[in-house]
Coordinates of C-alpha atoms in Angstrom, one line a residue:
X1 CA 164.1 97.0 -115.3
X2 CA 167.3 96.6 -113.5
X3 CA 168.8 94.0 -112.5
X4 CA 171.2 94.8 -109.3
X5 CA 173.3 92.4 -107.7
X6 CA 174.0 93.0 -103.6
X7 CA 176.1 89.7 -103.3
X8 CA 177.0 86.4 -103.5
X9 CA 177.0 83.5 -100.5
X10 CA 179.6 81.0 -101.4
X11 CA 181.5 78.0 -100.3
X12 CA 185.0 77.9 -99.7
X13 CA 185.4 74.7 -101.1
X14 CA 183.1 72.3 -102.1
X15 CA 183.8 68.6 -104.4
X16 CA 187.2 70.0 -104.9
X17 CA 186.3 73.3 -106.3
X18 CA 187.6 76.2 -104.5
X19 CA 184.6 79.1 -104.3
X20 CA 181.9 77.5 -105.0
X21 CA 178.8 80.2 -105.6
X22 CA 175.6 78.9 -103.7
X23 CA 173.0 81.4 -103.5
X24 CA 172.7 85.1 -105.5
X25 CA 170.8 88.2 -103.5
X26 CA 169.6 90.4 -105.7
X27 CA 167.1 93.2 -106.7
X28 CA 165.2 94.2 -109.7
X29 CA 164.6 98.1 -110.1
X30 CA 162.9 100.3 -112.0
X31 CA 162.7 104.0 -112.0
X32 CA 160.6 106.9 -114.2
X33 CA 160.9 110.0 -114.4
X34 CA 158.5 112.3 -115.1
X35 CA 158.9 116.0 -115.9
X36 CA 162.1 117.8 -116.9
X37 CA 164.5 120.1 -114.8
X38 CA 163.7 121.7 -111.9
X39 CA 160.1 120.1 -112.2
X40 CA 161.2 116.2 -112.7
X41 CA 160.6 113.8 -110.2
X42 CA 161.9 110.3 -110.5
X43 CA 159.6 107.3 -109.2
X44 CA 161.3 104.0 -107.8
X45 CA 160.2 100.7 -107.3
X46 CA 162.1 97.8 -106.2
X47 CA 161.8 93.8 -105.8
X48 CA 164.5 91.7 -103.8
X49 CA 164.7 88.3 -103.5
X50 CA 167.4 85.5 -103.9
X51 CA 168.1 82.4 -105.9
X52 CA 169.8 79.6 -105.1
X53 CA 172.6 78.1 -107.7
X54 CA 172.6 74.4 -109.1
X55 CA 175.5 72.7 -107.7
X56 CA 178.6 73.2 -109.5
X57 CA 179.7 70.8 -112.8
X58 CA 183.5 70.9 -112.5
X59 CA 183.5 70.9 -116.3
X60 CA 181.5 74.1 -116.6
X61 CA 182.7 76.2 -113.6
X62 CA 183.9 79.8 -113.0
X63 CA 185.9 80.9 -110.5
X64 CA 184.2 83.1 -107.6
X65 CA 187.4 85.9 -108.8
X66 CA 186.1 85.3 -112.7
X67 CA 182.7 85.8 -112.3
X68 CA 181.6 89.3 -113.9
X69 CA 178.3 91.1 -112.9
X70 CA 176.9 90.3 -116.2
X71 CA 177.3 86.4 -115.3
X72 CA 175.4 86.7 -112.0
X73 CA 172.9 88.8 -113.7
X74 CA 172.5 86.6 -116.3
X75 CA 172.2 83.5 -113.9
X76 CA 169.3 85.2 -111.6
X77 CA 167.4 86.3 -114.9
X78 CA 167.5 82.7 -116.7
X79 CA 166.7 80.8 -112.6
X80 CA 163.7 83.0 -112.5
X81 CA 162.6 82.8 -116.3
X82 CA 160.7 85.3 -119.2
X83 CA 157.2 85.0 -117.8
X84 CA 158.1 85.3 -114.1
X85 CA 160.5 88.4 -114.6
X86 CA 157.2 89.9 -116.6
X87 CA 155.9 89.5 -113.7
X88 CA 157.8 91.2 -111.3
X89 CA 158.2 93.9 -114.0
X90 CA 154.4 94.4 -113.9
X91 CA 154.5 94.8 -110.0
X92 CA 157.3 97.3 -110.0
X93 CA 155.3 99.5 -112.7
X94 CA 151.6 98.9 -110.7
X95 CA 153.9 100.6 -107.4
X96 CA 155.3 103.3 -109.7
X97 CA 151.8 104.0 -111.0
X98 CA 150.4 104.1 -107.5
X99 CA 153.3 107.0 -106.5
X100 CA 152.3 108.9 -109.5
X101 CA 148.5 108.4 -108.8
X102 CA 147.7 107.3 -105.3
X103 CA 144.7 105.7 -104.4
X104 CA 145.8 104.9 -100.7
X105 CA 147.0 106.9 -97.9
X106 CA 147.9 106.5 -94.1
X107 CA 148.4 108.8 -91.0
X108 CA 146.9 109.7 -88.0
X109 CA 144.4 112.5 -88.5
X110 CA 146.0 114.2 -85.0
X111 CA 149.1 114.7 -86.5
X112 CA 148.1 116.4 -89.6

């Protein structure tokens, strides 16, 4: 499982720290791929969600510029916690194993 950061909301200044990260959007991904060559085919699934940041510890903070992917990553991942990420990882591989093997549909029988 992947997990993707799409941005940061943040406060220009805050208890005299300048950038002040409040809340991470993110998404966890996972794809398979089944097959090889011409024959593969890739299943996706995806969760999004966001998580809100404890304020910030003026002896402990980094700089909106400093912060690396890896640091946000790391952030969501420890917010959300081991048994709750299992979790979501669960989900993404029950909708990957319902694209490989569906057991639901949906149309309209007029426009097949």
């Amino acid at each position: 499982m992947i997990t993707k950061i799409n941005t940061i909301d943040r406060a220009i200044s805050e208890d005299g720290l300048s950038d002040v990260c409040k809340t991470v959007h993110y998404s966890f991904i996972k794809n398979k791929t089944v097959g090889e060559g011409d024959d593969a085919k890739t299943y996706s699934a995806s969760s999004i969600g966001t998580i809100g940041l404890d304020a910030p510890d003026s002896e402990n903070f980094t700089a909106y510029a400093d912060i690396t992917e890896e640091d946000a990553q790391g952030w969501v991942e420890a917010k959300i916690g081991a048994d709750r990420l299992a979790e979501i990882e669960a989900g993404l591989d029950a909708q990957i194993t319902e694209q490989e093997t569906p057991t639901k549909a949906t149309g309209r029988p007029w426009n097949a």
